[in-house]
Short mmCIF file of C-alpha atoms and ligand atoms in Angstrom, two decimals:
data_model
loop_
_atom_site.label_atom_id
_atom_site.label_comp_id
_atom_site.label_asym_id
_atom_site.label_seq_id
_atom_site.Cartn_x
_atom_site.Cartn_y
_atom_site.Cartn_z
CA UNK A 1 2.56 -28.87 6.54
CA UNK A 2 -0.04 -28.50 8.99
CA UNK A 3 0.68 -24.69 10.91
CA UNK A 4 0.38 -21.77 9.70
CA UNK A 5 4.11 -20.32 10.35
CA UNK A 6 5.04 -23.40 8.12
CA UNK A 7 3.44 -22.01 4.90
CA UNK A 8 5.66 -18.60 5.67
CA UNK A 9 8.97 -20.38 6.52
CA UNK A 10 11.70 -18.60 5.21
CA UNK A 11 14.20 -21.27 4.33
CA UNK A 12 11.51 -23.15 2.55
CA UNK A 13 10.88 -19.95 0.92
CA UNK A 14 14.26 -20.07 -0.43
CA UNK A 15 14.53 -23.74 -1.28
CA UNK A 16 11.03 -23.08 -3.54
CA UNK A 17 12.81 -20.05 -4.83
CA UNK A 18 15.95 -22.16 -5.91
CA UNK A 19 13.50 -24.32 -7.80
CA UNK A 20 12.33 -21.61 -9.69
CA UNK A 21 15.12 -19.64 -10.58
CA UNK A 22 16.13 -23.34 -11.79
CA UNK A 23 13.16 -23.82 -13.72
CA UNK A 24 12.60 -20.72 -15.78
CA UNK A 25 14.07 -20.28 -19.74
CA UNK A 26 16.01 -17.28 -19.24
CA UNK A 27 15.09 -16.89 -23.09
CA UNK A 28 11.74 -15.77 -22.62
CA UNK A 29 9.22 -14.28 -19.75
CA UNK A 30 6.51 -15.82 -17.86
CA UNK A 31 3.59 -13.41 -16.83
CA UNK A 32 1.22 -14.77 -14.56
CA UNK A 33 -2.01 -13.22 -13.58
CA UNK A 34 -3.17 -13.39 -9.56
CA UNK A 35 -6.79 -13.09 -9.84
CA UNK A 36 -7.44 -12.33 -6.21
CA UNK A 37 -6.91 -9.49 -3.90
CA UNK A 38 -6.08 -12.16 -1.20
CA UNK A 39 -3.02 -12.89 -3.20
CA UNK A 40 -2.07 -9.37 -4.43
CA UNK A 41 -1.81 -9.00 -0.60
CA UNK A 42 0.06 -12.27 0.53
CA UNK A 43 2.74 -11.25 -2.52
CA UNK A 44 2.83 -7.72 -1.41
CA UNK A 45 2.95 -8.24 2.42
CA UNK A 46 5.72 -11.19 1.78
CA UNK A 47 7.80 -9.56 -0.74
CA UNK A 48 7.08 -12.61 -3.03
CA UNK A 49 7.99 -10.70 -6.19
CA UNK A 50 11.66 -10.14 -4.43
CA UNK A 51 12.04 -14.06 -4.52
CA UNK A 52 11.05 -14.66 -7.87
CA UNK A 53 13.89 -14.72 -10.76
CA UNK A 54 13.30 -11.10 -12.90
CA UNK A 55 11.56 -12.52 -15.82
CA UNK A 56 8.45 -13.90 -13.51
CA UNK A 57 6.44 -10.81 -13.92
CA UNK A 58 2.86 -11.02 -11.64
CA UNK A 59 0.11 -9.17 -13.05
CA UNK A 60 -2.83 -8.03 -10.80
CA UNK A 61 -5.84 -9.14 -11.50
CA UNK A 62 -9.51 -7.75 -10.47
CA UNK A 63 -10.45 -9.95 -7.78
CA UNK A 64 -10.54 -7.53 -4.93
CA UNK A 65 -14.44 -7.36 -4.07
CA UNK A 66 -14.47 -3.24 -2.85
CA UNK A 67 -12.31 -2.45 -5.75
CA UNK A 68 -14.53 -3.37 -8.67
CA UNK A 69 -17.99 -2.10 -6.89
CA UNK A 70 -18.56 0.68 -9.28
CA UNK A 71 -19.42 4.20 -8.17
CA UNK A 72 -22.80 3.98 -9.65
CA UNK A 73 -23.78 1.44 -7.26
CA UNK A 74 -22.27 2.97 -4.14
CA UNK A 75 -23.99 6.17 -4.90
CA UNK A 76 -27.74 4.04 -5.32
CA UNK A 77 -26.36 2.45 -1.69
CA UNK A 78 -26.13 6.03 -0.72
CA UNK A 79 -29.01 7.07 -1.97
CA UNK A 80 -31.38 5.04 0.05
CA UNK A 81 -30.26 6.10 3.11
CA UNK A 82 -30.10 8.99 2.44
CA UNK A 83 -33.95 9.77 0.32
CA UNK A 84 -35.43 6.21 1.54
CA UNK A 85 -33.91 6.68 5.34
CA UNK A 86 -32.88 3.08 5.23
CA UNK A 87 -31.01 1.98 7.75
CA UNK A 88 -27.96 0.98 5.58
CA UNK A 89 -25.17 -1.83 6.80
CA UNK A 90 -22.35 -3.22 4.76
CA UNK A 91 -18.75 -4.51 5.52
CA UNK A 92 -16.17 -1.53 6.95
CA UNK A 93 -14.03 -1.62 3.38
CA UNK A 94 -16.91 -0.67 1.53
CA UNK A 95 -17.58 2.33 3.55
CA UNK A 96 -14.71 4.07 2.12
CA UNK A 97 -14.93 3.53 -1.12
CA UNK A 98 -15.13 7.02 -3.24
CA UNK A 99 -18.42 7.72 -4.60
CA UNK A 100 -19.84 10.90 -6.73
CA UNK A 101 -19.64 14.39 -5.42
CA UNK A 102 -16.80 13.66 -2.54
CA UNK A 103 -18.88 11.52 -0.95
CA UNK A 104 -18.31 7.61 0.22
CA UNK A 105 -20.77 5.86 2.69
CA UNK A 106 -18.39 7.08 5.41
CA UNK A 107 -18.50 10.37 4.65
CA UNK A 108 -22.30 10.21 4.24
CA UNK A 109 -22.91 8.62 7.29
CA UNK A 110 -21.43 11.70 8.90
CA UNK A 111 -23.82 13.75 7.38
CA UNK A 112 -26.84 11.93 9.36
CA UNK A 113 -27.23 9.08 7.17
CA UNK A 114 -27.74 5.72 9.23
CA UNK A 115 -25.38 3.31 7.40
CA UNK A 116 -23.75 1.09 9.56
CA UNK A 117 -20.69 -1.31 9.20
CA UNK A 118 -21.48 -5.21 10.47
CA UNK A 119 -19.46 -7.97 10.57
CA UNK A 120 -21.65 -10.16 8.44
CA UNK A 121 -24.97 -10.47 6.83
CA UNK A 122 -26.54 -11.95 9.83
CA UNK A 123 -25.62 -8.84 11.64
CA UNK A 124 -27.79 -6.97 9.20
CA UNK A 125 -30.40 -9.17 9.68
CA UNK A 126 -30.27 -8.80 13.53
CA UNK A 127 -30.44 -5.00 13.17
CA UNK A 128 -33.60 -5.28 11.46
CA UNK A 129 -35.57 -6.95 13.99
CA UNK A 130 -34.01 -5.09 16.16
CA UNK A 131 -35.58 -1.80 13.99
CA UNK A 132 -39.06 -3.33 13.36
CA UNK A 133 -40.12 0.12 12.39
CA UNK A 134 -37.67 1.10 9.93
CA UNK A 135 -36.45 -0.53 7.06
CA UNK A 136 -33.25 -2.31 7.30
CA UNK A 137 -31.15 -2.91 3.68
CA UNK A 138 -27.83 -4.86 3.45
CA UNK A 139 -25.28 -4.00 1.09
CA UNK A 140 -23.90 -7.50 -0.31
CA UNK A 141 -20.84 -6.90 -2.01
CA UNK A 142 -18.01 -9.89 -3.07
CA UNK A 143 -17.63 -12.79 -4.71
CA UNK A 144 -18.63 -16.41 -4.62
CA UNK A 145 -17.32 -16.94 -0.77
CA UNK A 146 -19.63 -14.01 0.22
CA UNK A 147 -22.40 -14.74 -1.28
CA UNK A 148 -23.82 -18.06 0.53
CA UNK A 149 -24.09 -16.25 3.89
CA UNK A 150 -26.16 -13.70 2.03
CA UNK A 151 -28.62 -16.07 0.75
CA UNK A 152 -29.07 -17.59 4.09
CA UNK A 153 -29.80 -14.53 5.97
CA UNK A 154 -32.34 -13.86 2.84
CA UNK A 155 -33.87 -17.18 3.76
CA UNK A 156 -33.63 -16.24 7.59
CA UNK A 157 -35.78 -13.55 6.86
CA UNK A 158 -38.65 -15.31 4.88
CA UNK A 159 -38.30 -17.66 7.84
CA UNK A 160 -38.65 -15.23 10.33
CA UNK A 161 -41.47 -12.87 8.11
CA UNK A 162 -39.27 -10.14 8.64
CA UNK A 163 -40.87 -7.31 6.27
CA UNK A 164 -38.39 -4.67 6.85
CA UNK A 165 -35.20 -6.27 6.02
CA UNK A 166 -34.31 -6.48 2.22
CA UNK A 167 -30.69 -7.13 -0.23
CA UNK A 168 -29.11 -4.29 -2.14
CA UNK A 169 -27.20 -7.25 -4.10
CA UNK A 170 -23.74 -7.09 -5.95
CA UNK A 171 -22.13 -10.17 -5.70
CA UNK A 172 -20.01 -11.22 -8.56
CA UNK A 173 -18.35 -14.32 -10.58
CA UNK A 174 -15.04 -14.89 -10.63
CA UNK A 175 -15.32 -17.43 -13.92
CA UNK A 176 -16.99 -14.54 -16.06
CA UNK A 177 -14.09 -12.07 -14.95
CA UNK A 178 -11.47 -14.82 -16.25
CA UNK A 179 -13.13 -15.06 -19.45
CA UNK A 180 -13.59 -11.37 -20.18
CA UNK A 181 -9.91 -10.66 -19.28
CA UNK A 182 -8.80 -13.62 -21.84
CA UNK A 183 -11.65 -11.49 -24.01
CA UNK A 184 -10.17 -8.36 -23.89
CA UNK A 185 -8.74 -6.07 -26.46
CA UNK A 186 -5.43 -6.00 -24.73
CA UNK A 187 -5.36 -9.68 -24.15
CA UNK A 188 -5.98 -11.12 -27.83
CA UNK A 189 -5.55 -7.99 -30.04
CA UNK A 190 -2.97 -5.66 -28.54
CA UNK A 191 -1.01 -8.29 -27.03
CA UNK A 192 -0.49 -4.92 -24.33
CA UNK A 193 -1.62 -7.66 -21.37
CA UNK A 194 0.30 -10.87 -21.52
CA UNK A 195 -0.69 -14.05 -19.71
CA UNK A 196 0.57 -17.29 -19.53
CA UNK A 197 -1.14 -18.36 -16.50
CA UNK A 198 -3.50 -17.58 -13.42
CA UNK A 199 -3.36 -18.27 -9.63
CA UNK A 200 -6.36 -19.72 -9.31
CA UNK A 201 -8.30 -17.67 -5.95
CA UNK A 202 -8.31 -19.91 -2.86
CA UNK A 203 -11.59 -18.94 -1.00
CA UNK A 204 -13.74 -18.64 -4.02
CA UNK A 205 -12.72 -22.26 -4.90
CA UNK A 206 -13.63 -23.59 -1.74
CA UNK A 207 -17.48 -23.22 -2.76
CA UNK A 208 -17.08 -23.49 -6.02
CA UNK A 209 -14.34 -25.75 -6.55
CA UNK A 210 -11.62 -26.67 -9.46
CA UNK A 211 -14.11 -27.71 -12.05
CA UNK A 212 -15.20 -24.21 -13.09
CA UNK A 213 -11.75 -23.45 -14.19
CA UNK A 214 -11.55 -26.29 -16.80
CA UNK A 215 -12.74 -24.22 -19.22
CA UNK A 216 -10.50 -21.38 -19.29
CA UNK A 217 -7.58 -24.58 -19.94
CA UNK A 218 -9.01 -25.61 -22.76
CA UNK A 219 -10.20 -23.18 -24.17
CA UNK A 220 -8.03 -20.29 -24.00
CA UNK A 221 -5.01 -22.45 -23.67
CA UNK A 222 -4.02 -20.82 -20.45
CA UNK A 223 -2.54 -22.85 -17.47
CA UNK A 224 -4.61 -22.20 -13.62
CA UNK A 225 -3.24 -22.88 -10.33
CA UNK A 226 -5.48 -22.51 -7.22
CA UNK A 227 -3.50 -21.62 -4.06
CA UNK A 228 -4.05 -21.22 -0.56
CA UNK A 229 -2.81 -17.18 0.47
CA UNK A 230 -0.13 -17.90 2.43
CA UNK A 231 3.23 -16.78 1.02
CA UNK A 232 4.62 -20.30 0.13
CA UNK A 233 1.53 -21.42 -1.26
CA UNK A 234 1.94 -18.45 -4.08
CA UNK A 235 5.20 -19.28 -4.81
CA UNK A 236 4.68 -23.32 -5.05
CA UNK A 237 1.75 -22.11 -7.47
CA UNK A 238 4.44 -19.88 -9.61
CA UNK A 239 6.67 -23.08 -9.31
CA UNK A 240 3.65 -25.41 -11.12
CA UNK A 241 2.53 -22.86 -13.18
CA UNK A 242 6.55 -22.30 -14.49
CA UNK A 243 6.35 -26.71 -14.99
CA UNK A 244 3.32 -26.41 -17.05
CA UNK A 245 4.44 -23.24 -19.10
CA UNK A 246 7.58 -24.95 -19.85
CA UNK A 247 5.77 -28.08 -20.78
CA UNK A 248 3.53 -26.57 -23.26
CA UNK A 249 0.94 -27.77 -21.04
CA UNK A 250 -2.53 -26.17 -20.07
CA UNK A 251 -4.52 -27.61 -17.25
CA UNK A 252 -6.04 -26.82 -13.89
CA UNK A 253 -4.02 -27.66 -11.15
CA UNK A 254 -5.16 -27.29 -7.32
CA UNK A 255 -2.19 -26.86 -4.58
CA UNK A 256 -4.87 -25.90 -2.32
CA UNK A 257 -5.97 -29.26 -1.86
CA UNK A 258 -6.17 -29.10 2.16
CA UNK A 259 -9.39 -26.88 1.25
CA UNK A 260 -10.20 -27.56 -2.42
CA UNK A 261 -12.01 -30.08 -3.90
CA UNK A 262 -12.78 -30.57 -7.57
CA UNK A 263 -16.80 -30.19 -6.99
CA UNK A 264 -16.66 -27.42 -3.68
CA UNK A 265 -18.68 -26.98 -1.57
CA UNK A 266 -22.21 -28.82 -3.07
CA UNK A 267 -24.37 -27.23 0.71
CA UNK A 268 -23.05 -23.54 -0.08
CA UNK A 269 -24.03 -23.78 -4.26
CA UNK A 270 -27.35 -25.01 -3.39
CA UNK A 271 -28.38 -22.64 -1.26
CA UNK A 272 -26.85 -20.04 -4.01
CA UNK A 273 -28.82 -21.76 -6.22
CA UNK A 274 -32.04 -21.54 -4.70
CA UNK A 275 -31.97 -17.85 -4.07
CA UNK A 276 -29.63 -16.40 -6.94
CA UNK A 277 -29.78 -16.09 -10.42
CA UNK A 278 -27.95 -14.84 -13.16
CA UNK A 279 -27.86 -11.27 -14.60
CA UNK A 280 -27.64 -10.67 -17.94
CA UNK A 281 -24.93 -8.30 -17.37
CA UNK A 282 -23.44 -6.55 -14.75
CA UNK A 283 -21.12 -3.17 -14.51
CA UNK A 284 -17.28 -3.67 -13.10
CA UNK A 285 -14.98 -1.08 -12.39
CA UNK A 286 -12.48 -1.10 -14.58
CA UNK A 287 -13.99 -4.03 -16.74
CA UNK A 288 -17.09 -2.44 -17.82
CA UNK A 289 -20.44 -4.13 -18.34
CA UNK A 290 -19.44 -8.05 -18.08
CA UNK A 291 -21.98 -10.67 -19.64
CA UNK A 292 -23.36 -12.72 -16.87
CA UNK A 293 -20.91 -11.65 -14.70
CA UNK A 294 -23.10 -11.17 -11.29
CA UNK A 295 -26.12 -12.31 -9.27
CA UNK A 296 -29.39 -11.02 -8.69
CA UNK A 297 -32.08 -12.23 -6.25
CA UNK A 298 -34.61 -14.96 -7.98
CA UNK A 299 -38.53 -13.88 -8.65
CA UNK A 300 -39.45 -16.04 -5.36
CA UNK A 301 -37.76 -13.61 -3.46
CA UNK A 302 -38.31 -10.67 -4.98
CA UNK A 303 -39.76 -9.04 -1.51
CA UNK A 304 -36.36 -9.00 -0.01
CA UNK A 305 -34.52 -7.82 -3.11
CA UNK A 306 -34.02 -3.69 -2.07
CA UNK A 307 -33.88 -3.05 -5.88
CA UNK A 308 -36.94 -3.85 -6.71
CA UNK A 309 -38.56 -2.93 -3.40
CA UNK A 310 -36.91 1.04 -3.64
CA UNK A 311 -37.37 0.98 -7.54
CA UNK A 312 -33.70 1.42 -7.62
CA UNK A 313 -32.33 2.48 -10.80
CA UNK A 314 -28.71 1.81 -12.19
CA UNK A 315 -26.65 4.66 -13.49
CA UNK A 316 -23.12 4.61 -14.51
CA UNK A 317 -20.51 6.97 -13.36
CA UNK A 318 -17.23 7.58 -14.64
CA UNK A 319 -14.02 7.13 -12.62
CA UNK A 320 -12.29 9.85 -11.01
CA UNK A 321 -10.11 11.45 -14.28
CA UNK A 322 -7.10 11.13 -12.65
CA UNK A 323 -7.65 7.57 -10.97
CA UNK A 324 -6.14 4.38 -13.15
CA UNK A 325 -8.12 2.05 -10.90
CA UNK A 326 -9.88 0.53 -14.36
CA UNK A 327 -5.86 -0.15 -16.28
CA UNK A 328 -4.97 -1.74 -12.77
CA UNK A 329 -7.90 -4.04 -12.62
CA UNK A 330 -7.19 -5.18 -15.86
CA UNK A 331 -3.81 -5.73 -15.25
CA UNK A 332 -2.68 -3.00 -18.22
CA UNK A 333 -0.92 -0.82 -15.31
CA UNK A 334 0.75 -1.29 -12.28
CA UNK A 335 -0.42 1.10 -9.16
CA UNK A 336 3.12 2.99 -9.54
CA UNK A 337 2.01 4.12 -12.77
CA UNK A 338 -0.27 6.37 -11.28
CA UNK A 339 0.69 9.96 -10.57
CA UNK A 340 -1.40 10.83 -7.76
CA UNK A 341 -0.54 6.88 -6.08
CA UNK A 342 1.37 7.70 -2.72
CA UNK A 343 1.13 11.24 -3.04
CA UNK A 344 -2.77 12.70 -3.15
CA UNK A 345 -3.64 9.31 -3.12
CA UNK A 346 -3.35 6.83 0.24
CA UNK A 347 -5.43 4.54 2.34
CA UNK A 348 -6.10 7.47 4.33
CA UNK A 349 -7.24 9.19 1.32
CA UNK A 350 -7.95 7.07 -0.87
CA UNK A 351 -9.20 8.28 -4.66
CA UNK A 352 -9.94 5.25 -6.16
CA UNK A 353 -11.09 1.99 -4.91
CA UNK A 354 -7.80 0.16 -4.94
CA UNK A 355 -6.66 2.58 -2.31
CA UNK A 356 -9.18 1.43 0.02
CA UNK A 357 -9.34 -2.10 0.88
CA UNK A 358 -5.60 -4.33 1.78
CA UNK A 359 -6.97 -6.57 -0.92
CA UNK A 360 -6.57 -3.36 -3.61
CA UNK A 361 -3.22 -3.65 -5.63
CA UNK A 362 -2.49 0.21 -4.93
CA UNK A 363 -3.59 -0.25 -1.15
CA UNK A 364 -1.17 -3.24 -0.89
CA UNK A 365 1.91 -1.83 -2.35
CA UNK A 366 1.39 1.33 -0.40
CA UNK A 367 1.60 -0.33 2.18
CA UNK A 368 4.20 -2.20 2.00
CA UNK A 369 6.66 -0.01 0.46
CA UNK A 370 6.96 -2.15 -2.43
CA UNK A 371 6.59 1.06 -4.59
CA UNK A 372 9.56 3.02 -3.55
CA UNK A 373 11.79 0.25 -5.56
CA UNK A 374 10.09 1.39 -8.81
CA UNK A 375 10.48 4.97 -7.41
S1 SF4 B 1 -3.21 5.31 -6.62
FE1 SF4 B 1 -5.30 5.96 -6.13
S2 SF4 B 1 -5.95 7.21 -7.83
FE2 SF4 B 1 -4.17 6.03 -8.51
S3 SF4 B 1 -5.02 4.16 -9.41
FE3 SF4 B 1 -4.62 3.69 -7.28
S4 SF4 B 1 -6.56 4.12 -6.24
FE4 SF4 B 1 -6.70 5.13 -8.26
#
């Protein structure tokens, strides 16, 4: 297949379907975790789930970048625009994400802060020597596919000797998240979270490949399947995750291969490389404080790093009390579990995260009507 339209043909859809509903035990259930938001959205959007036999259950996973930005960080974001008078720029999702006392970058913007949403990270950069006077901060949020254009604007700006521009950073790992789901209480102990398998994400592993999956195979015994996000890549991933389950296998399989190699993308992790490095540990919504989980800007760079040029200071906030946005990150509830989703709660008001962005599991089934099944 070569087009688009061909990955979201609707008689293939059914032929892969067939296979499935062919290839399942109707003695047990198969529960397969989606890391990505990209894929909580294809499943939603396609009504995936509808073509799956009833004892495929997907789980959603937390692999939607706005939804695990914790509201301590937004509100530090915030905060320099607001006390610093930074001129603050980040993606558009991230401006509506809910931070502490009612307020979300949106809403402080309208207050006469100067955040502004851009494109990309060069766009940031652009703004700041457009603003040699003030000082310019970008808001780098997301995971692995995210984070090389950051570091090259970063590098751009030593280039350039741009002294105003600096990197609130919050990019994240997708391996760490893996391992501290298959580490979790309701994983190994409570046995409340089953999984047999993962869709492996499809833009992460173009930069970082198939190889950093290996582990979770052998280790944890669980079966990984990248995919591309259109519709019938998801369910040819169910369909070779279903072989392998029912094989007693565990390995990493790529159906992405028309963008996935085993290594990725060797230009992209240099360049990570040579500005990044690890933190020790690193706050998630819903997950908590993840070992080694994010990236932080190397001592070489330090001038452009808006932490330690603002003296920034991490706090943690708790969740909204009536929000589930941590169960549904790791995959313990489903966003019709939660009493105020579709109701108080909506992409036009969103109260938690996963409201906010398509990518967020309650944003996705809101909007396409997925719910009112369960309801
Ligand atoms: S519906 Fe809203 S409040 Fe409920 S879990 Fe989802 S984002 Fe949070």
């Amino acid at each position: 297949m070569k087009y688009v339209d061909e990955f979201r043909d609707g008689a293939l859809a059914k032929t892969i379907a067939a296979r499935i509903a062919a290839a399942v035990d109707p003695a047990r259930t198969y529960h397969f975790m989606e890391f990505c938001g990209g894929h909580t959205h294809a499943i939603s959007r396609y009504g995936v789930t509808d073509l799956l036999p009833g004892n495929v259950v997907m789980v959603h996973g937390p692999g939607c970048p706005v939804c695990v930005l914790p509201i301590g960080r937004i509100d530090m974001a915030i905060a320099l625009a607001i006390s610093r008078k930074a001129i603050l720029c980040t993606y558009a999702d991230t401006m509506r994400v809910p931070a502490s006392g009612g307020l979300s970058l949106m809403k402080a913007k309208a207050k006469g802060a100067d955040i502004r949403m851009v494109y990309s990270a060069a766009d940031a950069l652009r703004i700041a020597q457009d603003e040699p006077a003030r000082e310019v901060v970008f808001l780098a949020i997301g995971f692995e596919t995210t984070t090389p254009p950051t570091a090259l604007v970063i590098r751009q700006a030593a280039t350039l000797g741009l002294a105003n521009f600096s990197v609130f950073c919050n990019h994240v790992l997708t391996p760490a998240a893996i391992a501290h789901i298959l580490e979790s209480p309701e994983v190994r102990e409570l046995g409340t979270v089953v999984i047999d398998g993962f869709i492996g994400p499809a833009h992460v592993s173009t930069i970082i490949g198939s190889q950093p999956y290996d582990y979770f195979a052998e280790e944890y015994a669980k079966p990984v399947v990248i995919a591309g996000f259109e519709p019938l890549d998801v369910m040819q991933a169910v369909e070779m995750l279903v072989r392998q389950v029912n094989e007693g296998r565990a390995e990493v399989e790529n159906e992405f291969t028309r963008a996935v190699t085993p290594e990725g993308n060797a230009k992209a992790k240099a360049l990570v490389a040579e500005v990044f490095e690890l933190r020790r540990a690193f706050e998630w919504r819903g997950l908590g404080k993840v070992p080694y989980s994010a990236l932080r800007l190397k001592e070489e760079w330090a001038a452009f790093d808006a932490e330690r040029r603002f003296a920034m200071t991490e706090k943690s906030v708790a969740d909204n009390k009536a929000c589930e946005c941590g169960a549904i990150l790791r995959g313990v509830k489903k966003p019709t579990d939660c009493k105020v989703f579709g109701t108080v709660c909506t992409p036009e008001t969103p109260i938690g995260s996963c409201m906010v962005s398509s990518e967020g599991a309650c944003a996705a089934h809101y909007t396409y009507g997925r719910y009112r099944t369960a309801a």
